[in-house]
């Protein structure tokens, strides 16, 4: 039975986009929606409409209280959760946002109308900018709802108190709400909106929670209804039967058993494939260090830069980088230099009037306008290398030409960094991979952006997830071209996009010639298991079949048909 509008029924299956492979069964806890108040409702004080001066004071205090609450939550959180909470607090503390609301109130506008009007204006600007700013609209609306509720004395929107393990369901979930979750009582997260690379999905992955996004009618499931969430299958089942419960329980046991394997990654015939983790902070490095990963294949350094009014100093950066390097000891750590600008705007390096930020001044292209940002970061990495006593691999994002790769390599080596590479995220880089690899020591494929640019599809639009499927043959063609260049020049070619975490697709990537796979630490055991049960030659045969397919679904189906029976059964594919 598939989803229909109205109250969900026993056995009904709601389909969406799954994030991760895990599953869970438990009662639904619906997130409180935004307060529904008429936009001309007056602000009452002791039953009497407040004058503009009183309304000004109350709303100003509401903004301050929301900022304080968000910062307190940020202080209690860690890693990526802490950073996105701090970013949301900074948005709530934005002087332009607050002053424009207060100006409208001073002019006699009703509170709700004033807040809604200003937020709507900012949201439109963000959505038109696209990319990172478009993703921040959820945070912006969360700030609006919190301020309105606080000003009018209404219950705050968000996740209710959880008194038992529950499946949290919402139309959309702001990072502030996600970070406020009582993790002891959260089994899974389900939203009607969002995308697989949005804040909610990223945080759920960090927390190891099953997650579904783009699930129509999820908010029609009544509080307390028991549901089964299957991230691997992308489904939410209302009142699941015993068979589904048993299957999810079996798979959980399998995941735990696979995690006990700590051997290095490789195929059945001994071909080595490094299995690495993606991280965003030094704390993430410390978190993954005790797990059976062989290092870090992607350290996203932009968390240090975003939402600041000034760039972090050389010493601030060096301290963080050294902490991460020290946590991993002698294991490989690949550090990506600043991937910001345009769709991830920096207050201290904003490029004005970009009509299409996704194609604008971002990543390595910032060097055109502010070379000191990169030079300071490379100097900090050189200092961290000396402090930690271990050498990082360093790579630049958004490289499109061999000359850009050559320039970055020269800059990095001038700071004593000896292993230098670049990201392959745009078709131009994949098509000229041989020339680019001639200038650097390695490349890493960012398949999320590579799919976006190949398929001309915004990666944040969840409803277009089928076009962003990393199984798209056109995307695999570009991975193949890059991997072949690496084999010819005897240089490493890694993958650090989401495709690396799919144990079936991982076999194809290895068959194409990819030498390392980087993913969330929790995805490593299943990938390790799949590789260990197939030879390199079998992986190559699978890769050829995927390349020959006419569509993403047929590419995956052709490879699944070739899987070793024990892998298909164990991993449930």
Coordinates of C-alpha atoms in Angstrom, one line a residue:
X1 CA 0.0 0.0 0.0
X2 CA 1.5 3.3 -1.0
X3 CA 1.1 6.8 0.4
X4 CA -2.2 8.8 0.1
X5 CA -3.3 12.1 1.7
X6 CA -5.0 11.9 5.0
X7 CA -4.3 9.9 8.1
X8 CA -1.8 7.1 7.5
X9 CA -3.1 3.5 7.7
X10 CA -1.7 0.2 8.9
X11 CA 0.8 -1.2 6.4
X12 CA 0.9 2.0 4.4
X13 CA 4.4 2.6 2.9
X14 CA 5.7 6.2 2.5
X15 CA 8.6 6.5 0.2
X16 CA 11.4 9.0 0.2
X17 CA 15.2 9.4 -0.1
X18 CA 17.2 7.4 2.4
X19 CA 20.4 8.6 4.0
X20 CA 22.6 5.8 5.3
X21 CA 21.8 2.1 5.6
X22 CA 20.3 1.6 9.0
X23 CA 16.7 1.1 10.1
X24 CA 14.6 1.5 13.2
X25 CA 11.2 0.8 14.6
X26 CA 9.4 3.0 17.1
X27 CA 6.6 5.5 17.8
X28 CA 6.3 8.7 15.9
X29 CA 7.0 12.1 17.7
X30 CA 5.8 14.9 15.4
X31 CA 7.7 18.1 15.6
X32 CA 5.6 21.1 16.7
X33 CA 4.9 23.3 13.7
X34 CA 5.4 27.0 13.5
X35 CA 2.9 29.0 15.6
X36 CA -0.2 29.7 13.5
X37 CA -1.1 33.3 14.1
X38 CA -2.9 35.8 11.9
X39 CA -0.3 38.3 10.5
X40 CA -2.5 41.2 11.8
X41 CA -2.9 39.7 15.3
X42 CA -2.0 42.5 17.8
X43 CA 0.7 42.0 20.5
X44 CA -1.3 42.1 23.8
X45 CA 0.2 43.2 27.1
X46 CA -2.2 42.5 30.0
X47 CA -5.0 42.1 27.4
X48 CA -4.4 45.5 25.8
X49 CA -2.7 46.0 22.4
X50 CA 0.9 47.1 22.9
X51 CA 2.0 50.5 21.7
X52 CA 4.9 50.5 19.1
X53 CA 7.5 51.3 21.7
X54 CA 6.4 48.4 23.9
X55 CA 6.2 46.1 20.9
X56 CA 9.7 47.2 19.9
X57 CA 11.1 46.3 23.3
X58 CA 9.4 42.9 23.5
X59 CA 10.5 41.8 20.0
X60 CA 14.0 43.1 20.6
X61 CA 14.1 41.0 23.8
X62 CA 12.7 38.0 21.9
X63 CA 15.5 38.1 19.3
X64 CA 18.1 38.3 22.1
X65 CA 16.5 35.4 24.0
X66 CA 16.5 33.2 20.8
X67 CA 20.1 34.0 20.2
X68 CA 21.1 33.1 23.7
X69 CA 19.1 29.9 23.6
X70 CA 20.8 28.8 20.3
X71 CA 24.3 29.7 21.6
X72 CA 23.6 27.7 24.8
X73 CA 22.6 24.7 22.6
X74 CA 25.7 25.2 20.5
X75 CA 27.9 25.3 23.6
X76 CA 26.5 21.9 24.7
X77 CA 26.9 20.3 21.3
X78 CA 30.0 19.0 19.5
X79 CA 31.4 18.8 16.0
X80 CA 29.2 19.7 13.0
X81 CA 26.1 20.1 15.2
X82 CA 27.8 22.8 17.3
X83 CA 28.9 24.7 14.2
X84 CA 25.5 24.7 12.5
X85 CA 23.9 25.8 15.8
X86 CA 26.4 28.6 16.1
X87 CA 25.6 29.6 12.5
X88 CA 21.9 29.7 13.2
X89 CA 22.5 31.8 16.3
X90 CA 24.5 34.2 14.2
X91 CA 21.7 34.5 11.7
X92 CA 19.3 35.2 14.5
X93 CA 21.7 37.9 15.7
X94 CA 22.0 39.5 12.3
X95 CA 21.7 43.2 12.7
X96 CA 20.0 43.8 9.4
X97 CA 17.3 41.2 10.0
X98 CA 16.5 42.6 13.5
X99 CA 16.7 46.3 12.6
X100 CA 14.4 45.9 9.6
X101 CA 11.8 44.0 11.8
X102 CA 12.0 46.7 14.5
X103 CA 11.7 49.5 11.9
X104 CA 8.4 48.0 10.7
X105 CA 7.1 47.7 14.2
X106 CA 8.1 51.3 15.0
X107 CA 6.0 52.2 12.0
X108 CA 3.0 50.5 13.5
X109 CA 3.2 47.1 11.8
X110 CA 1.9 44.1 13.7
X111 CA 4.6 41.9 15.1
X112 CA 3.8 38.8 13.1
X113 CA 3.4 40.7 9.9
X114 CA 6.7 42.6 10.5
X115 CA 8.7 39.4 11.2
X116 CA 7.1 37.5 8.3
X117 CA 7.6 40.3 5.8
X118 CA 11.3 40.8 6.6
X119 CA 12.0 37.0 6.7
X120 CA 10.2 36.5 3.4
X121 CA 12.3 39.1 1.8
X122 CA 15.6 37.6 3.1
X123 CA 14.3 34.1 2.1
X124 CA 13.6 35.1 -1.4
X125 CA 17.1 36.6 -1.7
X126 CA 18.6 33.4 -0.4
X127 CA 16.6 31.1 -2.7
X128 CA 17.5 33.2 -5.7
X129 CA 21.2 33.0 -4.7
X130 CA 20.9 29.2 -4.6
X131 CA 23.4 26.7 -3.2
X132 CA 24.5 27.1 0.4
X133 CA 22.3 30.2 0.9
X134 CA 19.2 28.4 -0.3
X135 CA 19.9 25.7 2.2
X136 CA 20.0 28.3 5.0
X137 CA 16.3 29.3 4.3
X138 CA 15.3 26.5 6.7
X139 CA 17.4 28.1 9.4
X140 CA 16.0 31.5 8.7
X141 CA 12.4 30.3 9.0
X142 CA 13.3 28.6 12.3
X143 CA 14.6 31.9 13.6
X144 CA 11.3 33.5 12.5
X145 CA 9.2 30.9 14.3
X146 CA 11.2 31.1 17.5
X147 CA 11.1 34.9 17.6
X148 CA 7.3 35.0 17.0
X149 CA 6.5 32.3 19.6
X150 CA 8.8 34.0 22.1
X151 CA 7.3 37.5 21.5
X152 CA 3.7 36.3 21.7
X153 CA 4.2 34.0 24.7
X154 CA 3.4 30.8 22.7
X155 CA 4.9 27.4 23.1
X156 CA 8.2 27.3 21.1
X157 CA 8.1 25.3 17.9
X158 CA 10.3 22.3 17.5
X159 CA 10.8 18.8 18.9
X160 CA 8.7 17.9 21.9
X161 CA 10.2 16.4 25.0
X162 CA 10.8 12.7 24.3
X163 CA 10.0 10.4 27.1
X164 CA 10.7 7.2 25.1
X165 CA 12.8 6.2 22.1
X166 CA 11.0 7.7 19.1
X167 CA 11.0 8.4 15.4
X168 CA 11.1 12.2 15.0
X169 CA 9.0 13.4 12.0
X170 CA 8.7 16.9 10.7
X171 CA 7.9 18.8 7.5
X172 CA 11.4 20.1 7.7
X173 CA 13.9 20.2 10.6
X174 CA 16.2 23.0 11.2
X175 CA 19.7 22.3 12.5
X176 CA 18.8 24.0 15.7
X177 CA 16.0 21.5 16.2
X178 CA 18.1 18.6 15.2
X179 CA 20.8 19.6 17.7
X180 CA 18.3 19.9 20.5
X181 CA 17.3 16.3 20.2
X182 CA 17.6 14.0 23.2
X183 CA 19.8 11.5 21.4
X184 CA 19.1 8.8 24.0
X185 CA 15.5 8.8 22.8
X186 CA 15.9 9.4 19.0
X187 CA 15.6 6.3 16.8
X188 CA 15.4 8.0 13.4
X189 CA 14.6 11.3 11.6
X190 CA 12.0 11.7 8.8
X191 CA 11.2 14.9 6.9
X192 CA 8.8 15.8 4.1
X193 CA 11.3 18.3 2.7
X194 CA 15.1 18.6 2.5
X195 CA 17.6 16.8 0.4
X196 CA 20.2 14.1 1.0
X197 CA 23.0 16.6 1.2
X198 CA 21.1 19.1 3.4
X199 CA 21.8 20.0 7.1
X200 CA 19.4 17.5 8.5
X201 CA 20.9 14.6 6.5
X202 CA 24.4 15.6 7.3
X203 CA 23.7 15.9 11.1
X204 CA 21.8 12.6 11.1
X205 CA 24.8 10.9 9.4
X206 CA 27.1 12.4 12.0
X207 CA 24.9 11.1 14.8
X208 CA 24.6 7.7 13.2
X209 CA 20.8 7.9 12.9
X210 CA 18.7 6.4 10.1
X211 CA 17.2 9.3 8.1
X212 CA 14.6 9.8 5.3
X213 CA 14.0 13.0 3.5
X214 CA 11.5 14.0 0.8
X215 CA 8.8 11.7 2.3
X216 CA 5.3 13.0 1.2
X217 CA 2.6 12.9 3.8
X218 CA 5.0 12.0 6.7
X219 CA 3.4 14.6 8.9
X220 CA 0.0 12.9 8.5
X221 CA 1.2 10.0 10.6
X222 CA -0.3 10.5 14.1
X223 CA 1.8 10.9 17.2
X224 CA 2.5 7.6 18.9
X225 CA 1.9 5.5 15.7
X226 CA 4.6 2.8 15.5
X227 CA 6.5 3.0 12.2
X228 CA 9.5 1.2 10.6
X229 CA 12.1 3.5 9.0
X230 CA 14.4 1.8 6.5
X231 CA 17.1 4.2 5.2
X232 CA 18.6 1.6 2.9
X233 CA 15.2 1.1 1.1
X234 CA 14.0 4.7 1.5
X235 CA 10.7 3.7 3.2
X236 CA 8.6 4.4 6.2
X237 CA 6.1 1.7 7.0
X238 CA 3.1 2.4 9.3
X239 CA 2.4 -0.3 11.9
X240 CA 5.0 -2.7 10.4
X241 CA 4.4 -6.5 10.6
X242 CA 6.6 -8.9 12.5
X243 CA 8.4 -9.9 9.3
X244 CA 9.7 -6.4 8.7
X245 CA 10.6 -5.9 12.3
X246 CA 12.6 -9.1 12.2
X247 CA 14.4 -8.1 9.0
X248 CA 15.4 -4.7 10.4
X249 CA 16.6 -6.4 13.6
X250 CA 18.6 -8.9 11.6
X251 CA 20.2 -6.2 9.6
X252 CA 21.1 -4.3 12.7
X253 CA 22.9 -7.4 14.0
X254 CA 24.7 -7.7 10.7
X255 CA 25.9 -4.1 10.9
X256 CA 27.2 -4.7 14.4
X257 CA 29.0 -7.9 13.4
X258 CA 30.6 -6.2 10.3
X259 CA 31.9 -3.4 12.5
X260 CA 33.9 -6.0 14.5
X261 CA 36.1 -6.5 11.4
X262 CA 39.1 -4.2 11.6
X263 CA 41.3 -5.5 8.8
X264 CA 42.5 -3.0 6.1
X265 CA 40.3 -2.7 3.0
X266 CA 40.9 -4.8 0.0
X267 CA 39.4 -7.2 -2.6
X268 CA 39.2 -11.0 -2.2
X269 CA 42.5 -11.5 -4.2
X270 CA 44.4 -9.0 -2.0
X271 CA 44.2 -5.8 -4.0
X272 CA 44.4 -3.0 -1.5
X273 CA 41.8 -0.2 -1.3
X274 CA 42.1 2.4 1.4
X275 CA 38.8 2.9 3.4
X276 CA 38.8 6.4 4.8
X277 CA 36.4 8.7 6.7
X278 CA 35.0 12.2 5.9
X279 CA 35.2 14.8 8.7
X280 CA 34.5 18.4 9.2
X281 CA 36.2 19.3 12.5
X282 CA 39.1 18.3 14.7
X283 CA 36.6 16.8 17.1
X284 CA 35.3 14.6 14.3
X285 CA 38.9 13.4 13.8
X286 CA 39.1 12.4 17.4
X287 CA 35.7 10.6 17.1
X288 CA 36.7 8.5 14.2
X289 CA 40.2 7.7 15.4
X290 CA 39.2 4.7 17.5
X291 CA 37.2 3.2 14.6
X292 CA 38.6 0.9 11.9
X293 CA 39.2 3.5 9.3
X294 CA 42.6 3.9 7.6
X295 CA 42.6 7.6 7.8
X296 CA 40.7 10.6 6.6
X297 CA 40.0 11.1 2.9
X298 CA 38.2 14.5 3.2
X299 CA 38.7 17.1 6.0
X300 CA 36.3 19.9 5.1
X301 CA 38.0 23.0 6.5
X302 CA 35.3 25.5 5.6
X303 CA 33.6 25.0 9.0
X304 CA 36.4 27.1 10.4
X305 CA 35.6 30.0 8.1
X306 CA 31.9 30.1 7.5
X307 CA 29.8 32.5 9.6
X308 CA 32.8 34.5 10.8
X309 CA 33.2 38.2 10.3
X310 CA 37.0 37.9 9.9
X311 CA 39.1 35.1 8.6
X312 CA 40.6 32.7 11.2
X313 CA 44.2 33.5 11.9
X314 CA 47.1 31.4 10.9
X315 CA 47.6 30.2 14.5
X316 CA 43.9 29.5 15.0
X317 CA 43.9 27.3 11.9
X318 CA 47.2 25.6 12.7
X319 CA 46.0 24.6 16.1
X320 CA 42.9 22.9 14.6
X321 CA 44.8 21.2 11.9
X322 CA 47.5 19.9 14.3
X323 CA 44.7 18.6 16.6
X324 CA 43.2 16.6 13.7
X325 CA 46.6 15.3 12.5
X326 CA 47.6 14.2 16.0
X327 CA 44.3 12.4 16.6
X328 CA 44.9 10.2 13.5
X329 CA 48.6 9.6 14.3
X330 CA 50.4 8.1 11.3
X331 CA 47.2 7.5 9.3
X332 CA 46.6 9.4 6.1
X333 CA 44.7 12.7 6.4
X334 CA 43.6 14.5 3.2
X335 CA 42.8 18.2 3.9
X336 CA 40.7 20.1 1.5
X337 CA 41.5 23.8 1.4
X338 CA 38.7 26.3 1.7
X339 CA 35.6 25.4 -0.3
X340 CA 33.7 28.6 0.1
X341 CA 32.7 31.8 -1.7
X342 CA 29.6 32.5 -3.9
X343 CA 27.1 29.8 -2.7
X344 CA 29.0 29.6 0.7
X345 CA 29.5 33.3 1.2
X346 CA 32.1 34.7 3.5
X347 CA 31.5 38.0 5.3
X348 CA 35.1 39.0 4.7
X349 CA 35.4 37.8 1.0
X350 CA 32.0 38.2 -0.6
X351 CA 31.7 38.5 -4.3
X352 CA 28.7 40.7 -5.1
X353 CA 26.2 40.4 -7.8
X354 CA 26.8 36.8 -8.8
X355 CA 23.7 35.7 -10.8
X356 CA 24.6 32.0 -10.7
X357 CA 26.6 31.3 -7.5
X358 CA 27.0 27.6 -8.2
X359 CA 29.1 28.6 -11.2
X360 CA 30.8 31.5 -9.6
X361 CA 33.8 32.4 -7.5
X362 CA 34.0 29.5 -5.1
X363 CA 36.6 27.1 -3.9
X364 CA 40.1 27.6 -5.4
X365 CA 38.7 30.5 -7.6
X366 CA 38.8 32.7 -4.5
X367 CA 42.5 33.1 -5.2
X368 CA 41.7 35.4 -8.0
X369 CA 40.4 38.0 -5.6
X370 CA 41.8 37.1 -2.2
X371 CA 45.0 35.0 -2.6
X372 CA 45.9 35.8 1.1
X373 CA 43.1 33.5 2.3
X374 CA 44.8 30.5 0.6
X375 CA 48.3 31.5 1.5
X376 CA 47.4 31.8 5.2
X377 CA 45.7 28.4 5.1
X378 CA 48.6 26.7 3.5
X379 CA 51.0 28.4 5.9
X380 CA 48.8 27.1 8.8
X381 CA 48.9 23.6 7.4
X382 CA 52.7 23.8 7.1
X383 CA 52.9 24.8 10.7
X384 CA 50.5 22.1 11.8
X385 CA 52.7 19.6 9.9
X386 CA 55.6 20.6 12.1
X387 CA 53.6 20.7 15.3
X388 CA 52.0 17.3 14.8
X389 CA 55.1 15.6 13.3
X390 CA 53.0 14.1 10.4
X391 CA 52.5 15.4 6.9
X392 CA 48.9 15.9 5.6
X393 CA 47.8 15.4 2.0
X394 CA 46.4 18.7 0.8
X395 CA 44.0 19.3 -2.1
X396 CA 42.2 22.2 -3.6
X397 CA 38.4 22.2 -4.5
X398 CA 36.8 23.4 -7.8
X399 CA 39.9 22.9 -10.0
X400 CA 38.9 23.1 -13.7
X401 CA 42.2 23.3 -15.6
X402 CA 45.7 22.0 -15.5
X403 CA 47.1 25.5 -15.1
X404 CA 45.0 25.9 -11.9
X405 CA 46.3 22.6 -10.6
X406 CA 49.9 23.7 -11.4
X407 CA 49.5 27.0 -9.6
X408 CA 48.0 25.4 -6.5
X409 CA 50.7 22.7 -6.4
X410 CA 53.4 25.4 -6.5
X411 CA 51.8 27.4 -3.7
X412 CA 51.3 24.4 -1.5
X413 CA 54.9 23.1 -2.0
X414 CA 56.2 26.6 -1.2
X415 CA 54.9 26.1 2.3
X416 CA 56.6 22.7 2.8
X417 CA 53.6 20.6 1.9
X418 CA 54.8 17.6 -0.1
X419 CA 51.8 15.6 -1.1
X420 CA 49.5 17.9 -3.2
X421 CA 46.3 17.0 -5.1
X422 CA 43.1 18.5 -6.4
X423 CA 39.4 17.7 -6.4
X424 CA 37.7 16.5 -9.6
X425 CA 34.2 18.0 -9.3
X426 CA 33.5 19.4 -12.7
X427 CA 33.4 17.6 -16.1
X428 CA 36.3 19.8 -17.4
X429 CA 38.6 18.3 -14.8
X430 CA 37.6 14.8 -15.4
X431 CA 37.9 15.2 -19.2
X432 CA 41.4 16.6 -18.8
X433 CA 42.4 14.4 -15.8
X434 CA 45.6 13.2 -17.5
X435 CA 46.9 16.8 -17.9
X436 CA 45.9 17.7 -14.3
X437 CA 47.4 14.6 -12.8
X438 CA 50.7 15.5 -14.5
X439 CA 50.8 18.6 -12.2
X440 CA 49.9 17.0 -8.9
X441 CA 50.4 13.8 -6.8
X442 CA 46.8 12.6 -6.6
X443 CA 43.2 13.5 -7.3
X444 CA 39.9 12.9 -5.4
X445 CA 36.6 12.7 -7.1
X446 CA 33.8 14.7 -5.4
X447 CA 30.9 12.8 -6.9
X448 CA 28.2 14.9 -5.3
X449 CA 29.3 18.1 -7.2
X450 CA 30.4 16.0 -10.2
X451 CA 26.8 14.7 -10.5
X452 CA 25.4 18.2 -10.0
X453 CA 27.5 19.7 -12.8
X454 CA 27.2 16.8 -15.1
X455 CA 23.4 16.5 -14.9
X456 CA 22.8 20.3 -14.6
X457 CA 20.8 19.6 -11.4
X458 CA 21.0 21.5 -8.1
X459 CA 22.2 19.0 -5.5
X460 CA 20.1 20.6 -2.8
X461 CA 16.8 19.9 -4.7
X462 CA 15.6 16.7 -3.2
X463 CA 12.9 16.2 -5.8
X464 CA 15.6 15.8 -8.4
X465 CA 17.4 13.1 -6.6
X466 CA 17.0 10.7 -9.5
X467 CA 19.1 12.9 -11.7
X468 CA 21.7 13.2 -9.0
X469 CA 22.0 9.4 -8.6
X470 CA 25.7 8.6 -8.7
X471 CA 24.8 5.5 -10.8
X472 CA 24.0 7.8 -13.7
X473 CA 26.1 6.4 -16.6
X474 CA 27.2 9.9 -17.6
X475 CA 28.7 10.4 -14.2
X476 CA 30.4 7.0 -14.2
X477 CA 31.9 7.8 -17.6
X478 CA 33.7 10.8 -16.0
X479 CA 34.8 8.7 -13.0
X480 CA 36.1 6.2 -15.5
X481 CA 38.1 8.8 -17.5
X482 CA 39.7 10.1 -14.3
X483 CA 40.5 6.7 -12.9
X484 CA 42.1 5.6 -16.2
X485 CA 44.3 8.7 -16.2
X486 CA 45.4 7.7 -12.7
X487 CA 46.3 4.2 -13.7
X488 CA 48.3 5.4 -16.7
X489 CA 50.3 7.8 -14.6
X490 CA 50.5 5.5 -11.6
X491 CA 48.9 8.1 -9.3
X492 CA 46.2 7.7 -6.7
X493 CA 42.6 8.5 -7.5
X494 CA 40.2 8.6 -4.6
X495 CA 36.5 9.1 -4.2
X496 CA 35.2 11.2 -1.3
X497 CA 31.6 11.8 -2.4
X498 CA 28.5 9.9 -1.2
X499 CA 28.9 7.2 -3.8
X500 CA 31.9 5.8 -1.8
X501 CA 29.5 4.8 1.0
X502 CA 27.4 2.5 -1.2
X503 CA 28.9 -1.0 -0.9
X504 CA 27.6 -2.0 -4.3
X505 CA 28.8 1.1 -6.1
X506 CA 32.1 0.8 -4.2
X507 CA 32.7 -2.4 -6.2
X508 CA 32.2 -0.5 -9.5
X509 CA 34.5 2.3 -8.4
X510 CA 37.3 -0.1 -7.5
X511 CA 36.7 -1.9 -10.8
X512 CA 37.2 1.4 -12.6
X513 CA 40.6 1.9 -10.9
X514 CA 39.8 4.0 -7.8
X515 CA 42.4 3.5 -5.1
X516 CA 40.7 4.9 -2.0
X517 CA 37.1 5.4 -0.8
X518 CA 36.2 8.0 1.8
X519 CA 32.8 8.1 3.6
X520 CA 31.1 8.5 6.9
X521 CA 32.8 6.2 9.4
X522 CA 29.6 4.2 9.9
X523 CA 29.5 3.2 6.3
X524 CA 33.0 1.6 6.2
X525 CA 32.1 -1.9 7.6
X526 CA 29.6 -2.7 4.8
X527 CA 32.0 -1.4 2.1
X528 CA 34.8 -3.5 3.5
X529 CA 32.7 -6.6 3.6
X530 CA 31.5 -6.2 0.0
X531 CA 35.1 -5.7 -1.3
X532 CA 36.4 -8.7 0.6
X533 CA 34.0 -11.0 -1.2
X534 CA 34.8 -10.0 -4.7
X535 CA 38.1 -10.1 -6.7
X536 CA 39.5 -7.2 -8.6
X537 CA 38.6 -8.8 -11.9
X538 CA 35.0 -9.2 -10.7
X539 CA 34.9 -5.6 -9.8
X540 CA 36.1 -4.7 -13.3
X541 CA 33.4 -6.8 -14.9
X542 CA 30.8 -5.0 -12.7
X543 CA 32.2 -1.7 -13.7
X544 CA 32.0 -2.5 -17.4
X545 CA 28.3 -3.6 -17.0
X546 CA 27.5 -0.3 -15.2
X547 CA 29.1 1.8 -17.9
X548 CA 27.2 -0.1 -20.6
X549 CA 23.8 0.5 -18.9
X550 CA 21.4 3.1 -20.3
X551 CA 20.1 4.4 -17.0
X552 CA 21.0 4.6 -13.3
X553 CA 18.5 2.0 -12.2
X554 CA 19.6 -0.5 -14.9
X555 CA 23.3 0.2 -14.0
X556 CA 22.7 -0.7 -10.4
X557 CA 20.5 -3.7 -11.2
X558 CA 23.1 -5.2 -13.5
X559 CA 25.7 -5.0 -10.8
X560 CA 23.4 -6.4 -8.1
X561 CA 22.8 -9.4 -10.3
X562 CA 26.5 -10.1 -10.2
X563 CA 27.0 -9.9 -6.5
X564 CA 28.2 -12.9 -4.5
X565 CA 25.1 -14.5 -3.0
X566 CA 26.4 -14.1 0.6
X567 CA 26.9 -10.3 0.0
X568 CA 23.4 -9.9 -1.4
X569 CA 21.9 -11.7 1.5
X570 CA 24.1 -10.2 4.3
X571 CA 23.7 -6.6 3.1
X572 CA 20.1 -7.0 2.0
X573 CA 20.6 -5.7 -1.6

